[in-house]
Tab-separated table of C-alpha atoms in Angstrom:
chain	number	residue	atom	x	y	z
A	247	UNK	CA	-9.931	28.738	-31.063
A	248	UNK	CA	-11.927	31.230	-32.107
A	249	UNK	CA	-11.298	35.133	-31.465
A	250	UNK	CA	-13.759	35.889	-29.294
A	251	UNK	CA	-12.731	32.862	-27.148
A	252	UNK	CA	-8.934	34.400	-27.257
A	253	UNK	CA	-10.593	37.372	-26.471
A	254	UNK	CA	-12.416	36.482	-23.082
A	255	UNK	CA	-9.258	33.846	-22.094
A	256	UNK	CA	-7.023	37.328	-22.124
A	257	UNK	CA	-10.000	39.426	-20.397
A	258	UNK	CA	-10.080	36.520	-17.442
A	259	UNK	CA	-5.986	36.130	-17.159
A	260	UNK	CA	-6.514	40.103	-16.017
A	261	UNK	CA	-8.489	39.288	-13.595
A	262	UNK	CA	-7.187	35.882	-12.561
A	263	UNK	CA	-3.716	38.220	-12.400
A	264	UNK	CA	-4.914	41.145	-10.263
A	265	UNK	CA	-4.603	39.539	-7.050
A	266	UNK	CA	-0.986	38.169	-8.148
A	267	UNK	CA	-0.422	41.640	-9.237
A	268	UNK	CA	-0.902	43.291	-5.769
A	269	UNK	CA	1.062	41.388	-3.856
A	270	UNK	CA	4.032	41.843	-6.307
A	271	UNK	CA	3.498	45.161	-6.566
A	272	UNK	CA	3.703	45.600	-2.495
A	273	UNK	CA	6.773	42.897	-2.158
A	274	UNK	CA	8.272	45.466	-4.858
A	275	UNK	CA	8.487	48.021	-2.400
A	276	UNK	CA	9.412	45.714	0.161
A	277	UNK	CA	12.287	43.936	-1.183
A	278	UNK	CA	13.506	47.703	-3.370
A	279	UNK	CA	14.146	48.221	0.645
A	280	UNK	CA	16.094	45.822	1.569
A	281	UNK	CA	13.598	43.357	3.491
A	282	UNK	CA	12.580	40.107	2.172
A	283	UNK	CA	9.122	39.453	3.058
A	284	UNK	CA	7.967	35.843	2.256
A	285	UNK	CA	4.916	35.523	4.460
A	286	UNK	CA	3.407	37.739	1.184
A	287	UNK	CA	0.734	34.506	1.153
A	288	UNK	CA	-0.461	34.416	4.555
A	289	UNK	CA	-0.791	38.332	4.570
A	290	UNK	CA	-3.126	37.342	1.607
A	291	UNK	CA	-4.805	34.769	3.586
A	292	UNK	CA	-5.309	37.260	6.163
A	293	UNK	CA	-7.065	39.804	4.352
A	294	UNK	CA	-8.806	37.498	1.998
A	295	UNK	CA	-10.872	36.457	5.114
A	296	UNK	CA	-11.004	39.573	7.210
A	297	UNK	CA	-12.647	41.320	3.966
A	298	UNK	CA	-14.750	38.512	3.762
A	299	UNK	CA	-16.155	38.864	7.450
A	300	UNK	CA	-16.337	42.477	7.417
A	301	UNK	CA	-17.856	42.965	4.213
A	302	UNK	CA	-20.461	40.131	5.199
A	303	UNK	CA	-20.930	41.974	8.683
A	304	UNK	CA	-21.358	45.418	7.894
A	305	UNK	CA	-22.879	44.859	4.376
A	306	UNK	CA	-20.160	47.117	2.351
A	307	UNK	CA	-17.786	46.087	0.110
A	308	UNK	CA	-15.861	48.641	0.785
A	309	UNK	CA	-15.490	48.451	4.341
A	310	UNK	CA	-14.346	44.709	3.434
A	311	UNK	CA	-11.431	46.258	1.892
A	312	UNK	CA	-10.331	48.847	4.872
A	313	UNK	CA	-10.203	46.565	6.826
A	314	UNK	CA	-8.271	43.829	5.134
A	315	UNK	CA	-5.828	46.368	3.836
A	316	UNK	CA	-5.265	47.237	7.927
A	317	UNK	CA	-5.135	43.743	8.561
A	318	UNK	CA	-2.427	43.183	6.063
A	319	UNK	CA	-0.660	46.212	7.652
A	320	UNK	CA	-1.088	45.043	11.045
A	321	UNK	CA	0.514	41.474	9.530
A	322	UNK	CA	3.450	43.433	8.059
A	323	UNK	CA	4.443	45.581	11.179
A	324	UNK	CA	4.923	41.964	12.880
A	325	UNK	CA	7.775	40.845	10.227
A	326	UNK	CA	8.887	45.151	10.212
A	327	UNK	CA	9.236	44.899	14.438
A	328	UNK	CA	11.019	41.635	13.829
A	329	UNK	CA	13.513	41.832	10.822
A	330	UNK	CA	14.252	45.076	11.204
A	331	UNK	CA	13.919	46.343	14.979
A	332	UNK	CA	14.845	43.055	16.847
A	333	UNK	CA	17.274	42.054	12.973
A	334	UNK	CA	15.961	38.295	12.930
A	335	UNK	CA	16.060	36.006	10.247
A	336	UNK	CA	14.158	37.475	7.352
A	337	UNK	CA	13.493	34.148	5.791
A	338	UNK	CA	12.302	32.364	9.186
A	339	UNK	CA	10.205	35.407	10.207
A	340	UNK	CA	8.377	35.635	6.823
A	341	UNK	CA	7.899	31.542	6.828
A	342	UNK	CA	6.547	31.887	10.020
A	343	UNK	CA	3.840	34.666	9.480
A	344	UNK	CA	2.752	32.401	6.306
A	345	UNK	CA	2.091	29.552	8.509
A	346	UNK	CA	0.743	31.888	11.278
A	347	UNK	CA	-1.521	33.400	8.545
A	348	UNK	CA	-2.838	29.984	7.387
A	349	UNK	CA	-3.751	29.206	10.767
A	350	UNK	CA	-5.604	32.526	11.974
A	351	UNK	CA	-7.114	32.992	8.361
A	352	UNK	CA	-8.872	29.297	8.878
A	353	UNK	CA	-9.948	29.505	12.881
A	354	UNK	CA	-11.618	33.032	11.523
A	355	UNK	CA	-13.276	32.059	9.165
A	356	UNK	CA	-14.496	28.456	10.092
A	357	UNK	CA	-17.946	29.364	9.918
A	358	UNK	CA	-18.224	31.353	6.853
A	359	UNK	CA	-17.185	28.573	4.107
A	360	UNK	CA	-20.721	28.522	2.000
A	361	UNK	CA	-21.909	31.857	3.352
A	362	UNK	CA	-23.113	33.861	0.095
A	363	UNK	CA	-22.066	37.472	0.018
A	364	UNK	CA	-24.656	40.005	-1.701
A	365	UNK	CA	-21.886	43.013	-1.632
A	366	UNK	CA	-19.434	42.284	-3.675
A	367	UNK	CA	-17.090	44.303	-6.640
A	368	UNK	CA	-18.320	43.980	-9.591
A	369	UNK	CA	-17.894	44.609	-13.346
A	370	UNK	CA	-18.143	48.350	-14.253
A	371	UNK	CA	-17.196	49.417	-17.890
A	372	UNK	CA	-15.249	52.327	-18.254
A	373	UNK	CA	-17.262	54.514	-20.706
A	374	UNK	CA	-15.664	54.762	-24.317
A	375	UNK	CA	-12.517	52.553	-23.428
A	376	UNK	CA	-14.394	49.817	-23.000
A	377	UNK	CA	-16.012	50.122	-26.713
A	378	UNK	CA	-12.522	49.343	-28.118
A	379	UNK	CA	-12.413	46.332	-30.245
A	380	UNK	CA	-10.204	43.197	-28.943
A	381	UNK	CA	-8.729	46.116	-26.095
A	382	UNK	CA	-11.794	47.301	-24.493
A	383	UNK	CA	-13.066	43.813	-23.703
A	384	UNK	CA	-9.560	42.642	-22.141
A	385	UNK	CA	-8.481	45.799	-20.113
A	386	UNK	CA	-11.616	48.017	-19.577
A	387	UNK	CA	-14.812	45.557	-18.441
A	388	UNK	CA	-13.415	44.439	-15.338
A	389	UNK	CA	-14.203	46.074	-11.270
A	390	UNK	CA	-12.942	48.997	-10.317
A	391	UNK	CA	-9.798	47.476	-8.117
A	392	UNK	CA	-8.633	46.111	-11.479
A	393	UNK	CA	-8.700	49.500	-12.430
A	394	UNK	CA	-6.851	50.653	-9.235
A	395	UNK	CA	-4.200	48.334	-10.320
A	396	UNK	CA	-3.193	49.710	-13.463
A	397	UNK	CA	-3.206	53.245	-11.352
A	398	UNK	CA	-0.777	51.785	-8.689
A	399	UNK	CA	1.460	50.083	-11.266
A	400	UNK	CA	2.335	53.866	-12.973
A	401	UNK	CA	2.139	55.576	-9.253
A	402	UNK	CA	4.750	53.313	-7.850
A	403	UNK	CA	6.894	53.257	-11.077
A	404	UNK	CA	7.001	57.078	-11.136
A	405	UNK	CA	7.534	57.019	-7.304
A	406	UNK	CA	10.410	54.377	-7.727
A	407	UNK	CA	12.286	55.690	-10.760
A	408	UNK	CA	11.549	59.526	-11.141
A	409	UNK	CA	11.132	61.719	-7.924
A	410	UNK	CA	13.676	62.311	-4.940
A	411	UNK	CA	12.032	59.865	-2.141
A	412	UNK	CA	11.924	56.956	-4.730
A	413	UNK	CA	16.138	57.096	-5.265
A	414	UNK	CA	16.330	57.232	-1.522
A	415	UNK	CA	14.180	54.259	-0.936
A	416	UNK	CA	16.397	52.210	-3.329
A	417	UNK	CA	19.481	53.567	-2.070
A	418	UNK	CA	18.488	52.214	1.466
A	419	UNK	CA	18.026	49.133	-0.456
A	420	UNK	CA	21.401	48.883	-1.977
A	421	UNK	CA	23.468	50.292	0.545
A	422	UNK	CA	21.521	51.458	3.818
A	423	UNK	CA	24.914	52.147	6.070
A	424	UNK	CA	25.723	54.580	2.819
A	425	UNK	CA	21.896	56.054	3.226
A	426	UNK	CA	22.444	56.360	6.672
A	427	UNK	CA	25.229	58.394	6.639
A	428	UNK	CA	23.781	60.788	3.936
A	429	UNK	CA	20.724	61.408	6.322
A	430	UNK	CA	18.692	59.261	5.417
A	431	UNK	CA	16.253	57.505	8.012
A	432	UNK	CA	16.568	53.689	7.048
A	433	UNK	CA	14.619	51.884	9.445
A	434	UNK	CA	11.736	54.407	9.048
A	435	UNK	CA	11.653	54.060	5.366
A	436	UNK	CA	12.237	49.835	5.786
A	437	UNK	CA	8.972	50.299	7.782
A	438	UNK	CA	7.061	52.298	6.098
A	439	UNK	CA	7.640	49.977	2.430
A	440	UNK	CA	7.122	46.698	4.376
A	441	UNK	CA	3.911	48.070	6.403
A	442	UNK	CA	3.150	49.426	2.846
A	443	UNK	CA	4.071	45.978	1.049
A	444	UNK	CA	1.576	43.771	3.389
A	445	UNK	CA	-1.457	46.524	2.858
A	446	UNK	CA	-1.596	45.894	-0.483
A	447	UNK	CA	-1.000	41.956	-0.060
A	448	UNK	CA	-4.101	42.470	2.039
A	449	UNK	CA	-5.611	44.413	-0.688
A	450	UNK	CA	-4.734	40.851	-3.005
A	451	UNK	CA	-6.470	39.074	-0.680
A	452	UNK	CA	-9.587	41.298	-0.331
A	453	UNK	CA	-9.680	40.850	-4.191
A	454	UNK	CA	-10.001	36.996	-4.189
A	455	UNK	CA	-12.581	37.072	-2.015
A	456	UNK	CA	-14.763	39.926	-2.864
A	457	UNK	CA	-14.431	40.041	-6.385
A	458	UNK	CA	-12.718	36.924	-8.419
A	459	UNK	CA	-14.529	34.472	-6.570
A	460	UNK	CA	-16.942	35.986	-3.787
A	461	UNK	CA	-16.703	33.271	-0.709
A	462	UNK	CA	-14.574	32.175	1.714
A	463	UNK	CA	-12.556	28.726	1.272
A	464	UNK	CA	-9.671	27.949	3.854
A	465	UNK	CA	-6.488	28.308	1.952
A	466	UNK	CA	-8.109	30.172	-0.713
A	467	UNK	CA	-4.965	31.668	-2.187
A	468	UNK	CA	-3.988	28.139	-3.360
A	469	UNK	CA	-0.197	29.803	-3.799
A	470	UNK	CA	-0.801	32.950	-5.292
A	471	UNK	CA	1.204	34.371	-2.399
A	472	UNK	CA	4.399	32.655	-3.465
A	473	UNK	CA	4.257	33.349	-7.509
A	474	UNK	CA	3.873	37.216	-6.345
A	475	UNK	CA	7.244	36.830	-4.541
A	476	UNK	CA	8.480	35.039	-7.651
A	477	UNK	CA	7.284	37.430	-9.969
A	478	UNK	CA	9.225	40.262	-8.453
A	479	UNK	CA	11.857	38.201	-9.940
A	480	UNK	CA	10.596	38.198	-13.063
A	481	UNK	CA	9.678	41.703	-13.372
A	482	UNK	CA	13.315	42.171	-12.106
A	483	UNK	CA	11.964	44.650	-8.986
A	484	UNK	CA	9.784	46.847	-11.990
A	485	UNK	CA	6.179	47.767	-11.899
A	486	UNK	CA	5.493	47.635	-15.214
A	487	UNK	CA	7.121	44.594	-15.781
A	488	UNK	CA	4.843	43.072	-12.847
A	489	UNK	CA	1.496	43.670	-14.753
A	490	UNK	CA	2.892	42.035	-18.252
A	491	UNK	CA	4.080	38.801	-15.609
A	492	UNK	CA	1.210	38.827	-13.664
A	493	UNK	CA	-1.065	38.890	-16.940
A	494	UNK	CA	0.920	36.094	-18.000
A	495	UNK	CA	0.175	34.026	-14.875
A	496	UNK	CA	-3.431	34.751	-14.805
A	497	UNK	CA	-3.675	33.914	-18.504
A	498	UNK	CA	-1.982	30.015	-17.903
A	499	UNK	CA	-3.847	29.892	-14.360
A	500	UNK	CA	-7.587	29.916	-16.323
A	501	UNK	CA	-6.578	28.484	-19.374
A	502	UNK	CA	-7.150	25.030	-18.032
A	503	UNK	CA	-10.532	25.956	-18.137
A	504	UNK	CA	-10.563	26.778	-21.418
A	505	UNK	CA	-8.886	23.672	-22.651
A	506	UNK	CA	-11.976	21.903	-20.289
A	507	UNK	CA	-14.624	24.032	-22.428
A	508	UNK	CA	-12.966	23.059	-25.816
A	509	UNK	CA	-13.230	19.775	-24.577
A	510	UNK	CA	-9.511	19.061	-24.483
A	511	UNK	CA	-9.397	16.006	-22.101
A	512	UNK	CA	-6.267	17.008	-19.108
A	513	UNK	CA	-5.835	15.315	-15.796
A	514	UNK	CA	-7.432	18.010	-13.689
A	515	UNK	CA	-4.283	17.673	-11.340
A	516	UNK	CA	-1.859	18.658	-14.136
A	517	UNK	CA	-4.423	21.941	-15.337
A	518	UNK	CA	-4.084	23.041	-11.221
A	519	UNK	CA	-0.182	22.586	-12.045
A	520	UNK	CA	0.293	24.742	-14.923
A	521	UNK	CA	0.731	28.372	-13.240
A	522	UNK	CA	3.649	26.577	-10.753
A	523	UNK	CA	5.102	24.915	-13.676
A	524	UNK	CA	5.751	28.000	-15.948
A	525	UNK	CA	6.572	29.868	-12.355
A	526	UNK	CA	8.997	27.342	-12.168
A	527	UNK	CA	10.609	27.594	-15.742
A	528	UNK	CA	10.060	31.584	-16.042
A	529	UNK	CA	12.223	31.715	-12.959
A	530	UNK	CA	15.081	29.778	-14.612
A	531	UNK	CA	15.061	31.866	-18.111
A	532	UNK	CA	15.070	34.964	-15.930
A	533	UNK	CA	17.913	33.827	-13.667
A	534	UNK	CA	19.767	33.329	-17.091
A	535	UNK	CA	18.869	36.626	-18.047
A	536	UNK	CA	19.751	38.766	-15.370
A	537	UNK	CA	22.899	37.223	-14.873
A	538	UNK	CA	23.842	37.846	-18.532
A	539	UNK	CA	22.077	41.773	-18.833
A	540	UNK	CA	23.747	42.231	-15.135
A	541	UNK	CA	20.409	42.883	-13.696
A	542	UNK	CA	20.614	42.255	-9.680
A	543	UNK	CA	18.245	42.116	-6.906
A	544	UNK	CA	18.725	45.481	-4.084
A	545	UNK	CA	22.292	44.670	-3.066
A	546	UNK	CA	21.179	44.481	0.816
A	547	UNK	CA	17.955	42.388	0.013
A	548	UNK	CA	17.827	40.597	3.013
A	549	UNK	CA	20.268	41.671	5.072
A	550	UNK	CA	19.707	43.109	8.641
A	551	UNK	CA	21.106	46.746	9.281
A	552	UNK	CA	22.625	47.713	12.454
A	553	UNK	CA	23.937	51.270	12.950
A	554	UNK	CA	26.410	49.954	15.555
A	555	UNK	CA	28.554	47.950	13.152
A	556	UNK	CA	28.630	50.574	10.171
């Protein structure tokens, strides 16, 4: 393969990863709170078609993106109101907003699969960076919200690991009834990270369907909701370590296409595979490896918190 090909396979994996990267980054905050939110992919779906239907209605891109970024808010407060103020099932509440997403995200937008969209994100170099040989091409010729990403990824690691409000957000996460009794206001800061955590997996979704691929298909995420929640393993609850898995993602999830232009001959079917397949095996390695380097998830990661019973 030759470089250049190398070259634009790594530039696409970025952008095949940014939505992937989102997501992660909000069930980050999420689960470094305690709550496990696994309707992450129909919060996606959700504000994959919202942005889609704004941005097609009012004609701006960016309104597109308010308003799926409320819509994955709105999405969140429903599994916030239920895990945390009425303490169900954190598992059953986030399955169920996944299949309620899928549901609302296809009566919505029934009528705009084939609709072209004339406002969408698209590519703007970032003077000087971008003129980097091999690096310029792969990091700095992309949209702007790819651009936002690698913002968010340093914002939320300094956030998490170097000011005041980031050790009390994981210390509600480890041990909330221990947070509580220090002062600290659990189920506001549960609320604010999961309200926080489905924004951005709106964001994700806003970002498949404005920018990577500009329509509206039902179901459009095709998963992407489920490797983010995986790749929080991976990136063992770290930021940084999100972007490098969520590169690696994107990278596998195009190469298939790749292989299809070098005219390597691949059951489609197993190409469409590949992302779930390495999801599948980096989870295992990882397992492995945080069990040997002692590397845990939030000790309360979902568990319900009642002031009653401290």
């Amino acid at each position: 393969m030759e470089t250049s090909m190398w070259v634009s396979l790594l530039a696409t994996g970025v952008i095949a990863g940014t939505p992937i990267l989102f997501a992660a980054l909000g069930e980050i905050l999420t689960e470094r709170a305690g709550i496990l939110n696994l309707g992450v992919e129909g919060m996606m779906l959700v504000g994959a078609v919202t942005g889609f239907l704004v941005t097609y209605s009012a004609q701006n891109e960016w309104a597109g993106l308010a308003m799926a970024t409320i819509a994955g808010g709105l999405m969140a407060f429903i599994h916030a109101f239920l895990c945390i103020t009425l303490r169900a099932n954190q598992v059953v509440s986030g399955l169920a907003l996944t299949i309620f997403g899928s549901g609302l995200s296809g009566y919505l937008g029934k009528n705009l699969i084939g609709v072209p969209l004339t406002h969408t994100f698209k590519p703007v170099p970032i003077p000087g960076l971008s003129e980097i040989p091999v690096i310029g091409e792969i990091l700095f010729k992309h949209d702007l919200l790819v651009y936002f990403s690698y913002v968010l990824i340093a914002l939320i690691w300094f956030f998490l690991f170097r000011t005041k409000a980031g050790l009390e957000l994981r210390a509600v996460g480890e041990n909330p009834a221990a947070a509580d009794a220090a002062g600290l206001n659990v189920f506001a800061t549960r609320y604010a990270c999961v309200i926080a955590g489905g924004m951005l997996a709106g964001i994700a979704g806003a970002y498949l369907s404005l920018a990577y691929a500009p329509s509206w298909l039902e179901n459009m995420t095709g998963g992407r909701g489920w490797i983010a929640v995986a790749l929080v393993i991976f990136g063992m609850w770290n930021p940084v370590r999100a972007f490098f898995g969520s590169f690696f993602f994107g990278t596998i999830d195009v190469l298939g296409f790749t292989m299809q232009t070098l005219g390597i001959q691949i059951p489609s079917f197993f190409l469409k595979m590949l992302p779930y397949v390495f999801t599948i095996i980096v989870l295992i390695v990882v397992t492995r490896e945080t069990k040997t380097r002692r590397v845990a998830s939030p000790e309360a990661l979902g568990l319900s918190y009642n002031r009653e019973e401290r």
